[in-house]
XYZ file of C-alpha atoms in Angstrom:
498
model
C 8.127 -52.268 -21.743
C 7.645 -49.784 -18.922
C 7.561 -50.252 -15.148
C 6.541 -48.010 -12.297
C 9.103 -48.235 -9.565
C 10.695 -46.485 -6.673
C 13.762 -46.799 -4.501
C 16.804 -44.606 -3.912
C 17.144 -40.873 -4.280
C 19.452 -38.577 -6.170
C 19.326 -35.066 -7.494
C 21.210 -35.933 -10.668
C 19.779 -37.447 -13.859
C 19.837 -41.190 -14.374
C 20.992 -41.862 -17.930
C 20.854 -39.255 -20.595
C 22.135 -37.430 -23.555
C 23.546 -33.975 -23.746
C 22.879 -31.472 -21.040
C 24.239 -30.606 -17.606
C 23.040 -31.398 -14.156
C 23.821 -29.725 -10.877
C 25.007 -32.184 -8.256
C 25.063 -31.805 -4.507
C 27.493 -33.148 -1.968
C 25.011 -35.803 -0.904
C 24.095 -37.082 -4.314
C 26.640 -36.509 -7.068
C 26.360 -38.124 -10.470
C 23.828 -40.941 -10.709
C 26.360 -43.544 -11.844
C 29.601 -42.290 -10.348
C 32.185 -44.510 -8.772
C 34.474 -41.568 -8.079
C 34.344 -38.314 -6.209
C 31.347 -36.201 -7.270
C 31.728 -32.503 -7.740
C 30.164 -30.387 -5.039
C 29.209 -27.435 -7.140
C 30.302 -28.166 -10.715
C 28.067 -29.341 -13.532
C 28.572 -32.938 -14.596
C 28.098 -33.422 -18.326
C 27.514 -36.628 -20.171
C 31.000 -37.809 -19.357
C 31.435 -35.746 -16.219
C 34.244 -33.223 -15.858
C 37.696 -33.170 -14.375
C 36.285 -33.348 -10.834
C 33.656 -35.998 -11.478
C 34.722 -38.898 -13.661
C 33.472 -42.438 -13.877
C 29.998 -43.043 -15.232
C 29.016 -39.856 -16.937
C 25.271 -40.231 -17.490
C 23.676 -36.895 -16.911
C 20.674 -34.761 -17.454
C 19.121 -36.548 -20.413
C 16.891 -38.357 -17.898
C 15.438 -36.758 -14.841
C 15.623 -33.214 -13.546
C 18.421 -31.210 -15.090
C 19.557 -27.637 -15.327
C 20.455 -26.418 -18.774
C 19.187 -27.519 -22.177
C 19.399 -31.237 -22.797
C 19.404 -32.440 -26.384
C 18.696 -36.120 -25.987
C 21.816 -36.795 -27.984
C 23.396 -40.247 -28.168
C 22.306 -43.810 -27.542
C 20.471 -46.390 -29.638
C 23.441 -47.001 -31.878
C 23.634 -43.338 -32.675
C 19.884 -42.806 -32.721
C 19.730 -41.071 -29.369
C 17.017 -43.070 -27.591
C 18.670 -43.316 -24.230
C 22.050 -42.915 -22.674
C 24.874 -41.556 -24.735
C 28.271 -43.089 -25.262
C 29.789 -44.595 -22.170
C 32.955 -43.191 -20.672
C 33.619 -45.455 -17.757
C 36.839 -44.877 -15.882
C 38.316 -46.713 -12.890
C 36.479 -46.004 -9.680
C 38.050 -44.150 -6.796
C 36.568 -45.757 -3.717
C 38.919 -43.905 -1.399
C 37.167 -40.621 -2.264
C 33.642 -41.793 -1.818
C 30.892 -42.330 -4.356
C 27.157 -42.802 -4.723
C 26.634 -46.513 -4.035
C 27.375 -47.886 -0.594
C 30.065 -45.407 0.416
C 30.606 -45.048 4.125
C 30.929 -41.262 3.984
C 27.385 -40.839 2.676
C 25.676 -43.510 4.748
C 24.665 -41.199 7.658
C 23.418 -38.515 5.286
C 21.352 -41.021 3.324
C 19.978 -42.511 6.542
C 18.903 -39.078 7.800
C 17.389 -38.291 4.410
C 15.289 -41.449 4.511
C 14.217 -40.801 8.102
C 13.210 -37.239 7.301
C 11.326 -38.374 4.192
C 9.468 -41.040 6.150
C 8.572 -38.513 8.848
C 7.276 -36.022 6.301
C 5.103 -38.658 4.633
C 3.764 -40.497 7.674
C 4.018 -38.493 10.910
C 4.772 -34.758 10.542
C 4.860 -32.814 13.818
C 4.705 -29.314 12.453
C 1.390 -28.194 13.968
C 0.803 -30.925 16.548
C -2.927 -31.205 15.789
C -5.238 -32.856 13.251
C -3.825 -30.648 10.504
C -0.643 -32.744 10.554
C -2.624 -35.622 8.955
C -3.658 -33.319 6.109
C -0.050 -32.150 5.771
C 1.102 -35.782 5.609
C -1.305 -36.456 2.730
C -0.093 -33.321 0.965
C 3.526 -34.408 1.403
C 2.629 -37.840 0.024
C 1.045 -36.222 -3.032
C 4.181 -34.113 -3.588
C 6.401 -37.182 -3.199
C 4.296 -39.122 -5.693
C 4.473 -36.214 -8.123
C 8.217 -35.719 -7.555
C 8.245 -32.010 -6.839
C 7.859 -29.616 -3.936
C 9.036 -29.558 -0.319
C 7.806 -31.652 2.573
C 7.513 -29.794 5.906
C 7.357 -32.043 8.942
C 9.184 -30.330 11.867
C 9.768 -26.760 12.938
C 13.375 -27.444 13.887
C 14.412 -29.459 10.786
C 14.603 -28.109 7.223
C 11.938 -29.442 4.835
C 12.601 -32.414 2.570
C 13.057 -31.651 -1.123
C 10.970 -34.037 -3.236
C 12.570 -34.684 -6.593
C 11.675 -37.114 -9.314
C 14.482 -39.384 -8.118
C 12.884 -39.922 -4.715
C 11.775 -43.530 -4.084
C 8.095 -42.594 -3.862
C 7.829 -40.818 -7.221
C 5.389 -42.666 -9.463
C 6.394 -41.072 -12.777
C 9.136 -43.534 -13.601
C 9.594 -46.299 -16.105
C 12.296 -48.547 -17.540
C 13.067 -48.739 -21.231
C 15.828 -50.209 -23.345
C 18.487 -48.540 -25.455
C 21.160 -49.869 -27.772
C 24.663 -50.361 -26.483
C 27.245 -48.452 -28.539
C 29.466 -50.758 -30.556
C 32.239 -48.400 -31.635
C 35.696 -48.835 -30.169
C 37.910 -46.148 -28.717
C 40.337 -46.742 -31.604
C 37.616 -45.693 -34.063
C 37.928 -42.172 -32.695
C 34.251 -41.271 -33.131
C 33.085 -38.147 -31.298
C 29.564 -36.816 -31.752
C 28.856 -33.098 -31.687
C 25.373 -31.705 -31.142
C 24.853 -28.472 -33.051
C 22.023 -26.080 -32.388
C 21.297 -25.836 -36.111
C 19.014 -27.570 -38.567
C 20.284 -30.493 -40.605
C 20.025 -28.765 -44.041
C 22.021 -25.799 -42.766
C 24.711 -28.087 -41.365
C 24.959 -30.059 -44.605
C 25.240 -26.890 -46.668
C 28.012 -25.569 -44.437
C 29.695 -28.916 -43.783
C 32.967 -27.978 -45.471
C 33.167 -24.724 -43.547
C 32.473 -26.639 -40.336
C 35.331 -29.047 -41.094
C 37.710 -26.150 -41.768
C 36.671 -24.391 -38.554
C 37.171 -27.587 -36.528
C 40.608 -28.007 -38.077
C 41.536 -24.469 -37.018
C 40.239 -25.129 -33.499
C 42.424 -28.237 -33.351
C 45.441 -26.054 -34.010
C 45.595 -26.138 -37.788
C 48.146 -28.972 -37.678
C 48.743 -30.103 -41.288
C 49.229 -33.697 -40.114
C 45.661 -33.801 -38.770
C 42.588 -34.177 -40.960
C 39.002 -33.755 -39.767
C 36.552 -36.243 -41.288
C 32.773 -36.370 -40.960
C 31.384 -39.844 -40.342
C 27.728 -38.848 -40.537
C 25.162 -36.087 -40.130
C 21.759 -36.765 -38.630
C 18.839 -34.624 -37.512
C 17.838 -34.448 -33.858
C 14.649 -33.131 -32.224
C 14.230 -29.444 -31.474
C 15.973 -28.382 -34.709
C 19.328 -29.750 -33.634
C 21.803 -31.843 -35.617
C 24.242 -34.576 -34.684
C 27.608 -34.564 -36.476
C 29.960 -37.501 -35.904
C 33.604 -36.721 -36.593
C 36.977 -38.436 -36.296
C 40.531 -37.179 -36.686
C 43.149 -38.896 -38.857
C 46.773 -38.262 -37.979
C 49.347 -38.775 -40.733
C 52.935 -39.506 -39.825
C 55.946 -38.351 -41.903
C 56.593 -41.923 -43.108
C 53.211 -41.979 -44.860
C 51.208 -44.075 -42.398
C 48.010 -42.774 -40.831
C 45.880 -43.644 -37.836
C 42.824 -42.313 -36.086
C 43.094 -40.305 -32.932
C 41.399 -42.223 -30.070
C 37.960 -40.993 -29.115
C 38.904 -40.343 -25.482
C 41.899 -38.222 -26.510
C 39.804 -36.127 -28.883
C 36.994 -35.786 -26.340
C 39.348 -34.664 -23.582
C 40.745 -32.036 -25.937
C 37.386 -30.606 -27.026
C 36.204 -30.519 -23.399
C 38.900 -28.030 -22.473
C 37.399 -24.675 -21.540
C 39.102 -22.631 -24.267
C 38.302 -25.197 -26.976
C 34.763 -25.641 -25.701
C 34.101 -21.895 -25.925
C 35.267 -21.905 -29.550
C 33.002 -24.844 -30.321
C 30.075 -23.028 -28.735
C 30.641 -20.167 -31.167
C 30.120 -22.714 -33.952
C 26.814 -23.758 -32.374
C 28.069 -26.901 -30.616
C 26.004 -27.426 -27.484
C 27.510 -30.749 -26.372
C 30.056 -33.363 -27.373
C 30.172 -37.060 -26.546
C 32.370 -40.008 -27.429
C 31.039 -43.103 -29.156
C 32.819 -45.882 -27.295
C 31.517 -49.278 -26.290
C 31.458 -50.626 -22.749
C 33.624 -53.526 -21.740
C 32.036 -56.625 -20.248
C 33.321 -55.652 -16.809
C 31.807 -52.191 -17.084
C 28.491 -53.582 -18.279
C 28.387 -56.068 -15.435
C 29.232 -53.337 -12.946
C 26.533 -51.107 -14.395
C 23.801 -53.741 -14.357
C 24.547 -54.988 -10.853
C 23.590 -51.664 -9.252
C 20.120 -50.215 -9.719
C 20.050 -46.469 -10.570
C 18.982 -43.958 -7.975
C 15.258 -44.045 -7.334
C 14.782 -47.425 -9.009
C 13.522 -50.380 -7.034
C 16.147 -53.168 -7.258
C 13.364 -55.697 -7.872
C 12.081 -53.697 -10.836
C 15.632 -53.306 -12.099
C 16.201 -57.069 -11.919
C 12.886 -57.660 -13.713
C 13.934 -55.210 -16.432
C 17.147 -57.173 -16.951
C 15.118 -60.384 -17.251
C 12.703 -58.777 -19.753
C 15.544 -57.427 -21.909
C 14.684 -58.678 -25.437
C 18.343 -58.679 -26.556
C 20.892 -58.462 -23.707
C 23.759 -58.508 -26.199
C 22.610 -55.282 -27.876
C 20.231 -53.562 -25.435
C 20.573 -52.302 -21.895
C 17.792 -51.166 -19.524
C 17.653 -47.432 -18.837
C 15.353 -45.593 -16.417
C 12.975 -42.907 -17.607
C 12.203 -40.366 -14.906
C 9.553 -37.731 -15.357
C 7.474 -36.478 -18.242
C 10.356 -34.494 -19.715
C 12.352 -37.639 -20.295
C 9.317 -39.396 -21.717
C 8.710 -36.448 -24.059
C 12.372 -36.445 -25.067
C 12.279 -40.137 -25.978
C 8.988 -39.623 -27.797
C 10.502 -36.832 -29.904
C 13.521 -38.962 -30.698
C 11.275 -41.873 -31.605
C 9.253 -39.644 -33.929
C 12.504 -38.372 -35.466
C 13.717 -41.910 -36.048
C 10.332 -42.867 -37.500
C 10.540 -39.973 -39.963
C 14.046 -40.997 -40.962
C 12.943 -44.602 -41.454
C 9.938 -43.461 -43.485
C 12.168 -41.273 -45.626
C 14.493 -44.202 -46.229
C 11.528 -46.452 -47.049
C 10.249 -43.862 -49.545
C 13.678 -43.692 -51.176
C 13.826 -47.476 -51.415
C 10.294 -47.559 -52.828
C 11.227 -45.014 -55.493
C 14.344 -47.011 -56.320
C 12.266 -50.182 -56.647
C 9.790 -48.433 -58.955
C 12.650 -47.130 -61.083
C 14.211 -50.585 -61.211
C 10.886 -52.106 -62.242
C 10.609 -49.582 -65.087
C 14.159 -50.341 -66.152
C 13.418 -54.044 -66.008
C 10.350 -53.664 -68.248
C 12.396 -51.594 -70.699
C 15.186 -54.161 -70.622
C 12.772 -57.043 -71.246
C 11.295 -55.201 -74.249
C 14.774 -54.508 -75.608
C 15.770 -58.154 -75.137
C 12.712 -59.278 -77.101
C 13.522 -56.747 -79.815
C 17.126 -57.916 -79.996
C 15.982 -61.544 -80.185
C 13.816 -60.755 -83.197
C 16.651 -58.813 -84.754
C 19.018 -61.712 -84.095
C 16.634 -64.131 -85.783
C 16.312 -61.882 -88.827
C 20.080 -61.508 -89.039
C 20.477 -65.271 -88.675
C 18.143 -65.845 -91.623
C 20.032 -63.258 -93.685
C 23.359 -64.862 -92.825
C 21.947 -68.267 -93.754
C 20.786 -66.943 -97.111
C 24.209 -65.428 -97.743
C 25.871 -68.717 -96.840
C 23.530 -70.605 -99.170
C 24.303 -68.315 -102.081
C 27.995 -68.445 -101.322
C 27.899 -72.225 -101.160
C 25.992 -72.380 -104.436
C 28.584 -70.224 -106.152
C 31.407 -72.257 -104.627
C 29.885 -75.554 -105.703
C 29.004 -74.303 -109.170
C 30.419 -76.697 -111.832
C 31.050 -79.540 -109.382
C 29.219 -82.857 -109.467
C 26.758 -83.722 -106.720
C 28.606 -85.338 -103.843
C 27.471 -88.264 -101.753
C 26.651 -86.136 -98.722
C 24.594 -83.783 -100.841
C 22.759 -86.726 -102.348
C 21.916 -87.943 -98.854
C 20.689 -84.490 -97.950
C 18.558 -84.361 -101.104
C 17.002 -87.726 -100.231
C 16.267 -86.534 -96.728
C 14.704 -83.343 -98.021
C 12.558 -85.315 -100.481
C 11.466 -87.581 -97.655
C 10.514 -84.599 -95.512
C 8.671 -83.014 -98.434
C 6.728 -86.228 -99.075
C 5.796 -86.432 -95.397
C 4.578 -82.859 -95.486
C 2.512 -83.513 -98.616
C 1.147 -86.883 -97.411
C -2.660 -86.612 -96.999
C -2.579 -88.651 -93.783
C 0.050 -86.482 -92.152
C 0.225 -82.720 -92.092
C -2.346 -82.105 -94.824
C -4.869 -84.134 -92.910
C -4.092 -82.124 -89.822
C -4.478 -78.928 -91.808
C -7.877 -80.083 -93.000
C -8.825 -80.888 -89.436
C -7.650 -77.454 -88.352
C -9.733 -75.879 -91.110
C -12.817 -77.703 -89.920
C -12.097 -76.598 -86.357
C -11.665 -73.042 -87.578
C -15.033 -73.191 -89.294
C -16.593 -74.513 -86.100
C -14.941 -71.754 -84.110
C -16.233 -69.181 -86.584
C -19.681 -70.671 -86.173
C -19.411 -70.499 -82.404
C -18.014 -66.986 -82.715
C -21.118 -65.893 -84.599
C -23.214 -67.256 -81.735
C -20.939 -65.932 -79.014
C -19.389 -62.766 -80.356
C -17.478 -62.186 -77.173
C -15.196 -65.183 -77.821
C -12.343 -64.341 -80.155
C -9.608 -66.539 -81.531
C -6.475 -65.798 -83.481
C -4.350 -67.928 -85.797
C -0.612 -67.665 -86.124
C 0.497 -65.714 -89.208
C 2.769 -68.471 -90.528
C 0.081 -71.114 -90.033
C -2.479 -68.897 -91.748
C -0.134 -68.432 -94.693
C 0.349 -72.203 -94.976
C -3.403 -72.737 -94.807
C -3.939 -70.200 -97.587
C -1.281 -71.893 -99.687
C -2.916 -75.272 -99.143
C -6.342 -73.937 -99.999
C -4.918 -72.300 -103.094
C -3.461 -75.623 -104.209
C -6.757 -77.345 -103.510
C -8.551 -74.683 -105.515
C -6.145 -75.099 -108.415
C -6.624 -78.867 -108.302
C -10.374 -78.495 -108.302
C -10.223 -76.059 -111.233
C -8.035 -78.462 -113.195
C -10.391 -81.337 -112.397
C -13.385 -79.311 -113.525
C -11.669 -78.436 -116.805
C -10.848 -82.123 -117.400
C -14.436 -83.105 -116.699
C -15.671 -80.429 -119.099
C -13.351 -81.724 -121.824
C -14.509 -85.277 -121.180
C -18.125 -84.197 -121.369
C -17.511 -82.563 -124.732
C -15.806 -85.733 -125.972
C -18.742 -87.827 -124.753
C -21.161 -85.548 -126.570
C -19.151 -85.890 -129.752
C -19.097 -89.661 -129.351
C -22.839 -89.724 -128.727
C -23.426 -87.550 -131.779
C -21.303 -89.845 -133.911
C -23.115 -92.934 -132.672
C -26.444 -91.310 -133.289
C -25.453 -90.431 -136.884
C -24.153 -93.926 -137.580
C -27.367 -95.461 -136.334
C -29.428 -93.315 -138.664
C -27.173 -94.206 -141.614
C -27.551 -97.944 -140.950
C -31.288 -97.619 -140.609
C -31.512 -95.868 -143.949
C -29.541 -98.559 -145.671
C -31.699 -101.346 -144.262
C -34.821 -99.649 -145.386
């Protein structure tokens, strides 16, 4: 969800990823509860002069190349890892510090004068100049002239009247400082980094001093927009007694941020480094209680209310089109990664489905083979039992089995039982054949075993009919002989009587 808002002013970025931002004595780092640097560049975690909240140029106007690196659980959709340190109120800061109150008051007065009542020309042209200053303030760029004796007001995108602002949500990092995760942004493509990953690990080990008790490990490699790559590393320290532990993330980050080490990392293509440490509840509460520079407190409170998951997400301001473009690129990058993962999963599912079909076919084949082997084993057992029982008298159990088998055979041969059903099936088959001649599109099939039994039954019926016909023929011949004998005896008796 996005909001247009105003309120507050600062020349530094709000939240962000990699990059540097030039701070002024009046502004400093956007979220800085310690002394801001007057001329130095505050990175994502600040530098030795400007500690505290280290959100830098990823959002808002920045000098130097920002990579949009960090945030969203490692996805880089907002602020990077947090590196909150205790505030130093005695040195002055950004929010409510007495040392900056007069300067901020004068800044607001000058801005209001430039937008509403400039006195540069003292005629009707001042009204046109006021409208022009308002347009520049809304756009967030340019200078507002309002008095000949006072320097013009610089309109930045952090000024309270800039309209190109919104509030989004980014994931809160969940890694602990003990995990030792430090992310490095390399100005190289992901395939090149993966191909040279081992060389990168060896080079990092040399930069860390080549200590044999230290081992550089790569947690993950991920592509970033603008042909950059994020490499997450951690260092494992092994003690002489055989135990090992990870070097804390803050210790490793402080080491790689040293000027001599940083220059060596830049030769490897590292453009920025950041720790992956989670915020404590106190730090989160402190962060959410104060609206960022240029953000209306009402809008900030509404963003906290609209947070879909306060346990995992935190509102972050988006200032200017550059920040919006950066988040859009990161979102497209994440979408491509998700689509690639979905394609891989889809291919795996298709392969598993093929394997499943092959497995089902093999299971059916093995079942048939098992049945055939079972029949063969049964036949072997029968023959073995016959040979073993050869010469022995029939036992009582065998006699009972023979009676049961005879009973089953008689039931099978009974005309009112299975034979009658077979005859009924034959009639149904004839009817189906008749219907099939009428409707050729309807086809039926009969089981092979059943068809064999039907053929056997029909063969027996045919043999019975043939035997009956032969008996009838023999009887007919006997009847003819009897008739012939009777006819001859009648003629003999008639001749005698005459």
